[in-house]
C-alpha cells in the first residue's frame, strides 16, 4: 500500500508540468472623463480589451511604444492613477446567435433586459467588409410599407439607404415602420440606438414588442448616459450581430439611429485622447469611421450563401443643412438618401419625404415589376406640380390645364402620406397608384384622399382579393388583373 502510494506520488511529480501564464502589465498614468493613459503594457493590439485592477474594462485604441490610450467602457468605475492594467488578448466582441432574437443588449453583449446572454459564438465588433467577389448586385426589394418610399425611392436588400432630416421629422418612425413591415417576410431586424435618451429607446422597444416585431428583432443600445466608448462601439456591434445571420444566408435589416450622435461620441473620445482636431473638431479619420461600418452592408453571392445585410443609417441635420460635414460624408458613402423635411412634416405631409432631394441609386433594379409599372411617371409629375405650385402662389391667372395639374399634384401628395405604423402591402400600394393613374381620385377633394383611399382598399379586399393576393405573390400583374381591379373600383 505504502509503495503504491509512493509510486503514485512519484509518477505524479514526474508528470507535473508548470504552464506559466504570462501577462504584460502596465500602469495607469492619467485618468479622467472616460479615458485613461497607460504606460508599459507592450505587445497590445488595436481594440484589445484591457482589464484594470478594480475589474473594470477599457479598450486600447491609441497604441504607442511606451503605452496606450484607453477608453473606458463604464465611466462609473473607479480607476486610480498608479493602479495596474493587464491585456486580455481579446479584442472587443459580442455574442451572436439565434438566442439574441427578442433581446436588448449593450454593445459588448451584456443583457439590458434581464437574463444573461449565453453563447458559444462571439464575433469581434470590428470585422472586414465582404470583398468584391463575394458580392452580387442588389436584386430583391426591401419594402418599407410606405407608399411614398416604395414607389419613389425603392430600397433593395443589401442596399445602404440614408434617412436624413432635422430633429422631429419622423426619422425614427420611418425606420421603425420598415422593421414592422418585415413581419412574416423572413427578415431579421436589428435596431441600434446610439446616444439617445433611455426613455426614447424604451418607447421604441415597447412599439416593437406590442406589434409583435420583437420576435425577429434585436436591439443594441448605448444611451446618452453611456460612455462615449460604448456609443462608439454600438453600430459595429449591431453590424456584427447582423453579419452572423447574413453569413448563414438570411436577410438582415440594420437601423443605425443615429450616426450623427455616433460621430459626436467619437469626437469626444478623440479629443479626450488628445488627438489633433480637424474640421468642426472631428478627428481626421471621421470619414473612415462610417465608411468601414457601412461597407459591411452587402448582398452576398450564391457561393457565400446569398445572405443580405441592408443598412438604414439615420443622420440628423441642423436647420435643414444637408451639406454640412457629417451629412455629406454619409451621403457619399450610402447608395441614396431619403430626405425628410421639417416644413413638409409641419404641413401634414407625413412621411415628410422631399421627393426632389431623395434618391435611391440601386433599389430601382430590385423594385417589383408591378410597382415599376404604376410608379414610373410619379416623380416627374410631382416635380412639375412643385414647380407650378410655386408659380401659382403669385396669384397668376391659371388656365384650365394648369389648374387640373395642380389639383392632381395635390391629390398625389396626399395619397403619398400615411399615418405612423399604418403599412400597406405591395398589392394595396399598386392598386392605389393604379386607380390614381386612371383618374379614379379626380373627383375627391385633396383633404378627403386619405378616407377615400381607405374606402377604396376595403372595397378591393372585398371584391378582388384574388387579384391582390396574386400581385403579392408574383410581384407583377397581368392586363386582365388590371382590368379586374379597375372594373371593381368603378362599380
Ligand atoms: P428625433 O430627432 O427626436 O430623433 P425623429 O426625427 O426620429 O425625432 P420621430 O421621433 O420619428 O422623429 O417622430 C417625431 C414625432 O412625429 C413623433 O411624435 C411621431 O409620433 C410623429 N410622427 C412621425 N411620423 C408620423 C406619421 N407618419 N404620422 C403621424 N405622426 C408621425
Ligand atoms: Mg429619432
Short mmCIF file of N, CA and C in Angstrom, two decimals, residues 134-295:
data_model
loop_
_atom_site.label_atom_id
_atom_site.label_comp_id
_atom_site.label_asym_id
_atom_site.label_seq_id
_atom_site.Cartn_x
_atom_site.Cartn_y
_atom_site.Cartn_z
N UNK A 134 -17.26 38.39 -53.38
CA UNK A 134 -18.28 37.74 -52.57
C UNK A 134 -19.64 38.41 -52.74
N UNK A 135 -19.69 39.46 -53.53
CA UNK A 135 -20.94 40.22 -53.61
C UNK A 135 -21.65 40.00 -54.94
N UNK A 136 -22.97 40.24 -54.93
CA UNK A 136 -23.70 40.27 -56.20
C UNK A 136 -24.55 41.53 -56.20
N UNK A 137 -25.13 41.83 -57.38
CA UNK A 137 -25.93 43.05 -57.47
C UNK A 137 -27.21 42.88 -56.67
N UNK A 138 -27.69 44.01 -56.14
CA UNK A 138 -28.94 44.00 -55.37
C UNK A 138 -30.10 43.63 -56.29
N UNK A 139 -30.89 42.61 -55.91
CA UNK A 139 -31.95 42.19 -56.83
C UNK A 139 -33.29 41.89 -56.17
N UNK A 140 -33.38 42.04 -54.86
CA UNK A 140 -34.67 41.78 -54.20
C UNK A 140 -35.09 43.02 -53.42
N UNK A 141 -36.39 43.32 -53.39
CA UNK A 141 -36.84 44.53 -52.70
C UNK A 141 -36.88 44.37 -51.18
N UNK A 142 -36.65 45.47 -50.48
CA UNK A 142 -36.83 45.52 -49.03
C UNK A 142 -37.92 46.57 -48.83
N UNK A 143 -39.15 46.09 -48.76
CA UNK A 143 -40.26 47.05 -48.74
C UNK A 143 -40.48 47.65 -47.36
N UNK A 144 -40.76 48.95 -47.35
CA UNK A 144 -40.96 49.62 -46.07
C UNK A 144 -42.44 49.70 -45.70
N UNK A 145 -43.32 49.42 -46.67
CA UNK A 145 -44.75 49.53 -46.41
C UNK A 145 -45.26 50.95 -46.57
N UNK A 146 -44.34 51.87 -46.85
CA UNK A 146 -44.70 53.28 -47.07
C UNK A 146 -44.82 53.49 -48.57
N UNK A 147 -45.97 53.95 -49.01
CA UNK A 147 -46.21 54.07 -50.44
C UNK A 147 -45.23 55.07 -51.09
N UNK A 148 -44.92 56.16 -50.37
CA UNK A 148 -44.03 57.16 -50.98
C UNK A 148 -42.61 56.62 -51.15
N UNK A 149 -42.15 55.83 -50.20
CA UNK A 149 -40.78 55.30 -50.28
C UNK A 149 -40.73 54.19 -51.33
N UNK A 150 -41.65 53.22 -51.24
CA UNK A 150 -41.57 52.06 -52.12
C UNK A 150 -41.82 52.40 -53.59
N UNK A 151 -42.53 53.53 -53.83
CA UNK A 151 -42.76 53.88 -55.23
C UNK A 151 -41.66 54.79 -55.76
N UNK A 152 -41.18 55.73 -54.95
CA UNK A 152 -40.23 56.73 -55.46
C UNK A 152 -38.77 56.47 -55.12
N UNK A 153 -38.50 55.98 -53.92
CA UNK A 153 -37.12 55.66 -53.53
C UNK A 153 -37.06 54.22 -53.03
N UNK A 154 -37.27 53.27 -53.94
CA UNK A 154 -37.32 51.87 -53.51
C UNK A 154 -35.97 51.42 -52.96
N UNK A 155 -36.03 50.59 -51.93
CA UNK A 155 -34.80 50.09 -51.30
C UNK A 155 -34.66 48.60 -51.61
N UNK A 156 -33.45 48.18 -51.94
CA UNK A 156 -33.21 46.76 -52.24
C UNK A 156 -32.52 46.09 -51.06
N UNK A 157 -32.64 44.78 -50.97
CA UNK A 157 -31.96 44.06 -49.89
C UNK A 157 -30.46 44.09 -50.13
N UNK A 158 -29.71 44.57 -49.16
CA UNK A 158 -28.26 44.69 -49.31
C UNK A 158 -27.84 46.12 -49.59
N UNK A 159 -28.82 47.00 -49.71
CA UNK A 159 -28.52 48.41 -50.02
C UNK A 159 -28.25 49.21 -48.74
N UNK A 160 -27.60 50.37 -48.90
CA UNK A 160 -27.44 51.30 -47.78
C UNK A 160 -28.21 52.56 -48.13
N UNK A 161 -29.27 52.81 -47.42
CA UNK A 161 -30.09 53.98 -47.72
C UNK A 161 -30.14 54.88 -46.49
N UNK A 162 -29.71 56.11 -46.67
CA UNK A 162 -29.64 57.05 -45.55
C UNK A 162 -30.98 57.70 -45.31
N UNK A 163 -31.37 57.82 -44.05
CA UNK A 163 -32.56 58.60 -43.69
C UNK A 163 -32.04 59.87 -43.03
N UNK A 164 -32.30 61.01 -43.64
CA UNK A 164 -31.69 62.24 -43.16
C UNK A 164 -32.76 63.31 -42.98
N UNK A 165 -32.62 64.12 -41.95
CA UNK A 165 -33.59 65.19 -41.71
C UNK A 165 -33.31 65.85 -40.38
N UNK A 166 -33.98 67.00 -40.18
CA UNK A 166 -33.83 67.72 -38.91
C UNK A 166 -34.43 66.90 -37.77
N UNK A 167 -34.32 67.44 -36.56
CA UNK A 167 -34.90 66.72 -35.43
C UNK A 167 -36.44 66.73 -35.55
N UNK A 168 -37.05 65.70 -35.04
CA UNK A 168 -38.51 65.57 -35.02
C UNK A 168 -39.14 65.68 -36.41
N UNK A 169 -38.60 64.93 -37.34
CA UNK A 169 -39.20 64.92 -38.67
C UNK A 169 -39.68 63.51 -39.04
N UNK A 170 -39.68 62.61 -38.06
CA UNK A 170 -40.20 61.26 -38.33
C UNK A 170 -39.16 60.28 -38.82
N UNK A 171 -37.89 60.51 -38.53
CA UNK A 171 -36.82 59.60 -38.99
C UNK A 171 -36.95 58.23 -38.32
N UNK A 172 -37.03 58.26 -37.00
CA UNK A 172 -37.12 57.00 -36.25
C UNK A 172 -38.40 56.25 -36.63
N UNK A 173 -39.50 57.00 -36.76
CA UNK A 173 -40.78 56.36 -37.10
C UNK A 173 -40.68 55.65 -38.44
N UNK A 174 -40.04 56.28 -39.40
CA UNK A 174 -39.89 55.67 -40.73
C UNK A 174 -39.08 54.38 -40.65
N UNK A 175 -37.97 54.43 -39.92
CA UNK A 175 -37.13 53.23 -39.79
C UNK A 175 -37.87 52.13 -39.04
N UNK A 176 -38.63 52.53 -38.02
CA UNK A 176 -39.40 51.54 -37.25
C UNK A 176 -40.47 50.89 -38.11
N UNK A 177 -41.13 51.71 -38.94
CA UNK A 177 -42.15 51.16 -39.83
C UNK A 177 -41.53 50.15 -40.78
N UNK A 178 -40.30 50.44 -41.23
CA UNK A 178 -39.62 49.48 -42.12
C UNK A 178 -39.42 48.16 -41.39
N UNK A 179 -39.11 48.23 -40.09
CA UNK A 179 -38.93 46.99 -39.30
C UNK A 179 -40.28 46.28 -39.13
N UNK A 180 -41.31 47.05 -38.77
CA UNK A 180 -42.64 46.44 -38.56
C UNK A 180 -43.14 45.77 -39.83
N UNK A 181 -42.80 46.36 -40.97
CA UNK A 181 -43.27 45.83 -42.25
C UNK A 181 -42.61 44.50 -42.62
N UNK A 182 -41.55 44.11 -41.90
CA UNK A 182 -40.85 42.86 -42.25
C UNK A 182 -41.49 41.64 -41.60
N UNK A 183 -42.60 41.88 -40.89
CA UNK A 183 -43.28 40.76 -40.23
C UNK A 183 -43.68 39.71 -41.26
N UNK A 184 -43.29 38.47 -41.01
CA UNK A 184 -43.67 37.38 -41.92
C UNK A 184 -42.88 37.37 -43.21
N UNK A 185 -41.82 38.18 -43.30
CA UNK A 185 -41.05 38.24 -44.54
C UNK A 185 -39.68 37.59 -44.39
N UNK A 186 -39.50 36.80 -43.33
CA UNK A 186 -38.26 36.07 -43.11
C UNK A 186 -37.04 36.99 -43.10
N UNK A 187 -37.16 38.06 -42.37
CA UNK A 187 -36.08 39.04 -42.28
C UNK A 187 -35.73 39.20 -40.80
N UNK A 188 -34.44 39.34 -40.51
CA UNK A 188 -34.02 39.62 -39.14
C UNK A 188 -33.77 41.13 -39.06
N UNK A 189 -34.29 41.79 -38.04
CA UNK A 189 -34.10 43.24 -37.95
C UNK A 189 -33.30 43.58 -36.70
N UNK A 190 -32.41 44.55 -36.85
CA UNK A 190 -31.61 44.98 -35.71
C UNK A 190 -31.75 46.49 -35.59
N UNK A 191 -32.16 46.93 -34.42
CA UNK A 191 -32.28 48.37 -34.20
C UNK A 191 -31.15 48.78 -33.27
N UNK A 192 -30.30 49.67 -33.74
CA UNK A 192 -29.16 50.11 -32.94
C UNK A 192 -29.37 51.55 -32.51
N UNK A 193 -29.51 51.78 -31.21
CA UNK A 193 -29.72 53.13 -30.69
C UNK A 193 -28.39 53.67 -30.19
N UNK A 194 -28.00 54.83 -30.68
CA UNK A 194 -26.74 55.45 -30.24
C UNK A 194 -27.02 56.82 -29.66
N UNK A 195 -26.62 57.02 -28.42
CA UNK A 195 -26.67 58.35 -27.81
C UNK A 195 -28.05 58.95 -27.65
N UNK A 196 -29.10 58.10 -27.63
CA UNK A 196 -30.44 58.66 -27.43
C UNK A 196 -30.83 58.58 -25.97
N UNK A 197 -31.93 59.31 -25.64
CA UNK A 197 -32.43 59.23 -24.27
C UNK A 197 -32.92 57.81 -24.01
N UNK A 198 -32.71 57.33 -22.78
CA UNK A 198 -33.15 55.97 -22.46
C UNK A 198 -34.66 55.84 -22.63
N UNK A 199 -35.40 56.94 -22.36
CA UNK A 199 -36.87 56.86 -22.47
C UNK A 199 -37.28 56.68 -23.94
N UNK A 200 -36.55 57.33 -24.86
CA UNK A 200 -36.88 57.17 -26.29
C UNK A 200 -36.64 55.73 -26.72
N UNK A 201 -35.51 55.17 -26.26
CA UNK A 201 -35.18 53.80 -26.64
C UNK A 201 -36.24 52.84 -26.09
N UNK A 202 -36.67 53.09 -24.85
CA UNK A 202 -37.63 52.15 -24.28
C UNK A 202 -38.97 52.27 -24.99
N UNK A 203 -39.33 53.46 -25.49
CA UNK A 203 -40.60 53.53 -26.22
C UNK A 203 -40.49 52.83 -27.58
N UNK A 204 -39.30 52.85 -28.18
CA UNK A 204 -39.10 52.10 -29.43
C UNK A 204 -39.27 50.61 -29.17
N UNK A 205 -38.66 50.13 -28.06
CA UNK A 205 -38.74 48.71 -27.72
C UNK A 205 -40.21 48.33 -27.47
N UNK A 206 -40.91 49.23 -26.79
CA UNK A 206 -42.32 48.97 -26.49
C UNK A 206 -43.13 48.83 -27.79
N UNK A 207 -42.85 49.73 -28.76
CA UNK A 207 -43.56 49.66 -30.05
C UNK A 207 -43.26 48.33 -30.74
N UNK A 208 -41.98 47.93 -30.72
CA UNK A 208 -41.62 46.67 -31.36
C UNK A 208 -42.31 45.49 -30.68
N UNK A 209 -42.36 45.53 -29.35
CA UNK A 209 -42.98 44.44 -28.58
C UNK A 209 -44.46 44.35 -28.89
N UNK A 210 -45.13 45.53 -28.79
CA UNK A 210 -46.60 45.49 -28.93
C UNK A 210 -47.02 45.14 -30.35
N UNK A 211 -46.14 45.34 -31.32
CA UNK A 211 -46.52 44.99 -32.70
C UNK A 211 -46.06 43.58 -33.06
N UNK A 212 -45.46 42.88 -32.10
CA UNK A 212 -45.01 41.52 -32.38
C UNK A 212 -43.76 41.48 -33.24
N UNK A 213 -43.04 42.61 -33.31
CA UNK A 213 -41.86 42.65 -34.18
C UNK A 213 -40.60 42.22 -33.44
N UNK A 214 -40.71 42.12 -32.10
CA UNK A 214 -39.52 41.79 -31.31
C UNK A 214 -39.06 40.35 -31.58
N UNK A 215 -40.02 39.49 -32.02
CA UNK A 215 -39.67 38.08 -32.28
C UNK A 215 -38.55 37.93 -33.29
N UNK A 216 -38.49 38.84 -34.24
CA UNK A 216 -37.46 38.73 -35.27
C UNK A 216 -36.47 39.90 -35.18
N UNK A 217 -36.43 40.56 -34.01
CA UNK A 217 -35.56 41.74 -33.89
C UNK A 217 -34.59 41.62 -32.72
N UNK A 218 -33.52 42.39 -32.82
CA UNK A 218 -32.56 42.53 -31.72
C UNK A 218 -32.35 44.03 -31.54
N UNK A 219 -32.28 44.48 -30.30
CA UNK A 219 -31.98 45.90 -30.06
C UNK A 219 -30.60 46.00 -29.42
N UNK A 220 -29.74 46.81 -30.03
CA UNK A 220 -28.41 47.07 -29.46
C UNK A 220 -28.43 48.53 -29.04
N UNK A 221 -28.27 48.79 -27.74
CA UNK A 221 -28.46 50.16 -27.28
C UNK A 221 -27.28 50.68 -26.47
N UNK A 222 -26.86 51.90 -26.79
CA UNK A 222 -25.94 52.66 -25.94
C UNK A 222 -26.58 54.03 -25.82
N UNK A 223 -27.10 54.34 -24.64
CA UNK A 223 -27.87 55.58 -24.49
C UNK A 223 -26.94 56.76 -24.20
N UNK A 224 -27.54 57.95 -24.11
CA UNK A 224 -26.76 59.18 -23.92
C UNK A 224 -25.94 59.13 -22.64
N UNK A 225 -26.40 58.35 -21.65
CA UNK A 225 -25.68 58.34 -20.38
C UNK A 225 -24.53 57.32 -20.39
N UNK A 226 -24.45 56.51 -21.42
CA UNK A 226 -23.34 55.55 -21.50
C UNK A 226 -22.05 56.26 -21.91
N UNK A 227 -20.92 55.58 -21.71
CA UNK A 227 -19.63 56.21 -22.04
C UNK A 227 -19.52 56.39 -23.55
N UNK A 228 -18.74 57.41 -23.98
CA UNK A 228 -18.55 57.59 -25.43
C UNK A 228 -18.02 56.32 -26.09
N UNK A 229 -17.23 55.53 -25.36
CA UNK A 229 -16.67 54.31 -25.95
C UNK A 229 -17.77 53.32 -26.30
N UNK A 230 -18.76 53.18 -25.41
CA UNK A 230 -19.86 52.26 -25.71
C UNK A 230 -20.68 52.76 -26.88
N UNK A 231 -20.89 54.08 -26.93
CA UNK A 231 -21.66 54.65 -28.04
C UNK A 231 -20.91 54.45 -29.35
N UNK A 232 -19.59 54.56 -29.27
CA UNK A 232 -18.76 54.37 -30.46
C UNK A 232 -18.85 52.93 -30.95
N UNK A 233 -18.90 51.98 -30.02
CA UNK A 233 -18.91 50.56 -30.40
C UNK A 233 -20.27 50.06 -30.90
N UNK A 234 -21.35 50.75 -30.47
CA UNK A 234 -22.69 50.21 -30.72
C UNK A 234 -22.98 49.85 -32.19
N UNK A 235 -22.76 50.74 -33.17
CA UNK A 235 -23.10 50.37 -34.55
C UNK A 235 -22.29 49.19 -35.06
N UNK A 236 -21.01 49.10 -34.66
CA UNK A 236 -20.18 47.98 -35.11
C UNK A 236 -20.69 46.67 -34.53
N UNK A 237 -21.10 46.74 -33.25
CA UNK A 237 -21.61 45.54 -32.59
C UNK A 237 -22.90 45.10 -33.27
N UNK A 238 -23.80 46.07 -33.57
CA UNK A 238 -25.07 45.73 -34.22
C UNK A 238 -24.80 45.09 -35.58
N UNK A 239 -23.80 45.62 -36.28
CA UNK A 239 -23.46 45.09 -37.59
C UNK A 239 -22.93 43.66 -37.46
N UNK A 240 -22.10 43.41 -36.44
CA UNK A 240 -21.55 42.07 -36.24
C UNK A 240 -22.67 41.06 -35.95
N UNK A 241 -23.67 41.49 -35.14
CA UNK A 241 -24.80 40.62 -34.86
C UNK A 241 -25.54 40.29 -36.17
N UNK A 242 -25.69 41.32 -37.02
CA UNK A 242 -26.35 41.11 -38.32
C UNK A 242 -25.55 40.20 -39.24
N UNK A 243 -24.23 40.37 -39.20
CA UNK A 243 -23.37 39.57 -40.08
C UNK A 243 -23.49 38.07 -39.80
N UNK A 244 -23.69 37.75 -38.52
CA UNK A 244 -23.84 36.32 -38.17
C UNK A 244 -24.99 35.72 -38.98
N UNK A 245 -26.11 36.44 -39.02
CA UNK A 245 -27.28 35.93 -39.74
C UNK A 245 -27.04 35.98 -41.26
N UNK A 246 -26.42 37.09 -41.71
CA UNK A 246 -26.18 37.22 -43.15
C UNK A 246 -25.32 36.07 -43.66
N UNK A 247 -24.30 35.71 -42.88
CA UNK A 247 -23.39 34.64 -43.32
C UNK A 247 -24.06 33.27 -43.33
N UNK A 248 -25.24 33.20 -42.71
CA UNK A 248 -25.99 31.95 -42.75
C UNK A 248 -27.13 32.04 -43.75
N UNK A 249 -26.97 32.94 -44.70
CA UNK A 249 -27.93 33.02 -45.81
C UNK A 249 -29.22 33.77 -45.51
N UNK A 250 -29.28 34.45 -44.35
CA UNK A 250 -30.51 35.16 -44.00
C UNK A 250 -30.48 36.59 -44.52
N UNK A 251 -31.66 37.21 -44.56
CA UNK A 251 -31.76 38.63 -44.92
C UNK A 251 -31.85 39.44 -43.64
N UNK A 252 -31.05 40.47 -43.56
CA UNK A 252 -30.97 41.26 -42.32
C UNK A 252 -31.17 42.73 -42.63
N UNK A 253 -31.87 43.41 -41.73
CA UNK A 253 -32.02 44.87 -41.85
C UNK A 253 -31.45 45.49 -40.58
N UNK A 254 -30.52 46.43 -40.72
CA UNK A 254 -29.96 47.09 -39.54
C UNK A 254 -30.24 48.58 -39.62
N UNK A 255 -30.82 49.12 -38.54
CA UNK A 255 -31.08 50.55 -38.46
C UNK A 255 -30.09 51.17 -37.48
N UNK A 256 -29.34 52.18 -37.91
CA UNK A 256 -28.41 52.86 -37.01
C UNK A 256 -29.02 54.21 -36.66
N UNK A 257 -29.50 54.36 -35.43
CA UNK A 257 -30.22 55.58 -35.05
C UNK A 257 -29.49 56.29 -33.92
N UNK A 258 -28.67 57.33 -34.06
CA UNK A 258 -28.32 57.82 -35.37
C UNK A 258 -26.80 58.04 -35.45
N UNK A 259 -26.29 58.16 -36.64
CA UNK A 259 -24.84 58.23 -36.82
C UNK A 259 -24.27 59.62 -36.53
N UNK A 260 -25.11 60.66 -36.45
CA UNK A 260 -24.59 61.98 -36.05
C UNK A 260 -24.11 61.90 -34.61
N UNK A 261 -24.93 61.24 -33.77
CA UNK A 261 -24.54 61.12 -32.36
C UNK A 261 -23.33 60.21 -32.24
N UNK A 262 -23.23 59.24 -33.13
CA UNK A 262 -22.08 58.35 -33.15
C UNK A 262 -20.81 59.15 -33.44
N UNK A 263 -20.89 60.04 -34.43
CA UNK A 263 -19.73 60.87 -34.78
C UNK A 263 -19.36 61.79 -33.61
N UNK A 264 -20.38 62.32 -32.92
CA UNK A 264 -20.11 63.20 -31.79
C UNK A 264 -19.42 62.43 -30.65
N UNK A 265 -19.87 61.20 -30.42
CA UNK A 265 -19.24 60.38 -29.37
C UNK A 265 -17.78 60.11 -29.72
N UNK A 266 -17.55 59.85 -31.00
CA UNK A 266 -16.18 59.56 -31.43
C UNK A 266 -15.30 60.82 -31.32
N UNK A 267 -15.92 61.97 -31.61
CA UNK A 267 -15.17 63.22 -31.48
C UNK A 267 -14.79 63.45 -30.02
N UNK A 268 -15.74 63.22 -29.11
CA UNK A 268 -15.47 63.41 -27.68
C UNK A 268 -14.31 62.51 -27.26
N UNK A 269 -14.39 61.25 -27.71
CA UNK A 269 -13.36 60.28 -27.34
C UNK A 269 -11.99 60.72 -27.87
N UNK A 270 -11.97 61.16 -29.11
CA UNK A 270 -10.69 61.53 -29.74
C UNK A 270 -10.08 62.77 -29.10
N UNK A 271 -10.96 63.75 -28.78
CA UNK A 271 -10.42 64.97 -28.17
C UNK A 271 -9.87 64.66 -26.78
N UNK A 272 -10.57 63.80 -26.05
CA UNK A 272 -10.09 63.45 -24.71
C UNK A 272 -8.77 62.68 -24.79
N UNK A 273 -8.57 61.97 -25.89
CA UNK A 273 -7.31 61.26 -26.07
C UNK A 273 -6.23 62.16 -26.64
N UNK A 274 -6.60 63.43 -26.82
CA UNK A 274 -5.69 64.47 -27.30
C UNK A 274 -5.21 64.22 -28.72
N UNK A 275 -6.10 63.66 -29.55
CA UNK A 275 -5.76 63.57 -30.97
C UNK A 275 -6.01 64.94 -31.57
N UNK A 276 -5.31 65.25 -32.66
CA UNK A 276 -5.46 66.62 -33.16
C UNK A 276 -6.81 66.78 -33.86
N UNK A 277 -7.53 67.85 -33.54
CA UNK A 277 -8.84 68.08 -34.14
C UNK A 277 -8.71 68.62 -35.57
N UNK A 278 -9.66 68.26 -36.42
CA UNK A 278 -9.69 68.79 -37.78
C UNK A 278 -10.92 69.64 -37.97
N UNK A 279 -11.57 69.52 -39.14
CA UNK A 279 -12.76 70.32 -39.42
C UNK A 279 -13.85 70.04 -38.39
N UNK A 280 -14.47 71.09 -37.91
CA UNK A 280 -15.50 71.02 -36.85
C UNK A 280 -15.05 70.20 -35.65
N UNK A 281 -13.73 70.18 -35.43
CA UNK A 281 -13.09 69.47 -34.31
C UNK A 281 -13.20 67.96 -34.39
N UNK A 282 -13.72 67.43 -35.52
CA UNK A 282 -13.73 65.98 -35.68
C UNK A 282 -12.31 65.52 -36.00
N UNK A 283 -11.94 64.32 -35.60
CA UNK A 283 -10.59 63.83 -35.92
C UNK A 283 -10.49 63.51 -37.41
N UNK A 284 -9.27 63.33 -37.89
CA UNK A 284 -9.03 63.13 -39.32
C UNK A 284 -9.65 61.88 -39.90
N UNK A 285 -9.91 60.86 -39.06
CA UNK A 285 -10.42 59.60 -39.61
C UNK A 285 -11.93 59.47 -39.49
N UNK A 286 -12.63 60.60 -39.41
CA UNK A 286 -14.08 60.55 -39.19
C UNK A 286 -14.82 59.93 -40.38
N UNK A 287 -14.32 60.12 -41.59
CA UNK A 287 -14.96 59.53 -42.77
C UNK A 287 -14.87 58.00 -42.70
N UNK A 288 -13.68 57.55 -42.34
CA UNK A 288 -13.42 56.11 -42.24
C UNK A 288 -14.29 55.46 -41.17
N UNK A 289 -14.62 56.25 -40.14
CA UNK A 289 -15.47 55.76 -39.05
C UNK A 289 -16.77 55.18 -39.61
N UNK A 290 -17.40 55.94 -40.53
CA UNK A 290 -18.68 55.50 -41.08
C UNK A 290 -18.53 54.65 -42.33
N UNK A 291 -17.46 54.88 -43.10
CA UNK A 291 -17.33 54.10 -44.34
C UNK A 291 -17.04 52.63 -44.01
N UNK A 292 -16.24 52.39 -43.00
CA UNK A 292 -15.95 50.98 -42.71
C UNK A 292 -17.15 50.27 -42.10
N UNK A 293 -18.02 51.05 -41.47
CA UNK A 293 -19.25 50.46 -40.93
C UNK A 293 -20.22 50.13 -42.07
N UNK A 294 -20.45 51.10 -42.96
CA UNK A 294 -21.49 50.91 -43.98
C UNK A 294 -21.03 49.99 -45.11
N UNK A 295 -19.73 49.86 -45.30
CA UNK A 295 -19.24 48.92 -46.30
C UNK A 295 -19.57 47.47 -45.92
#
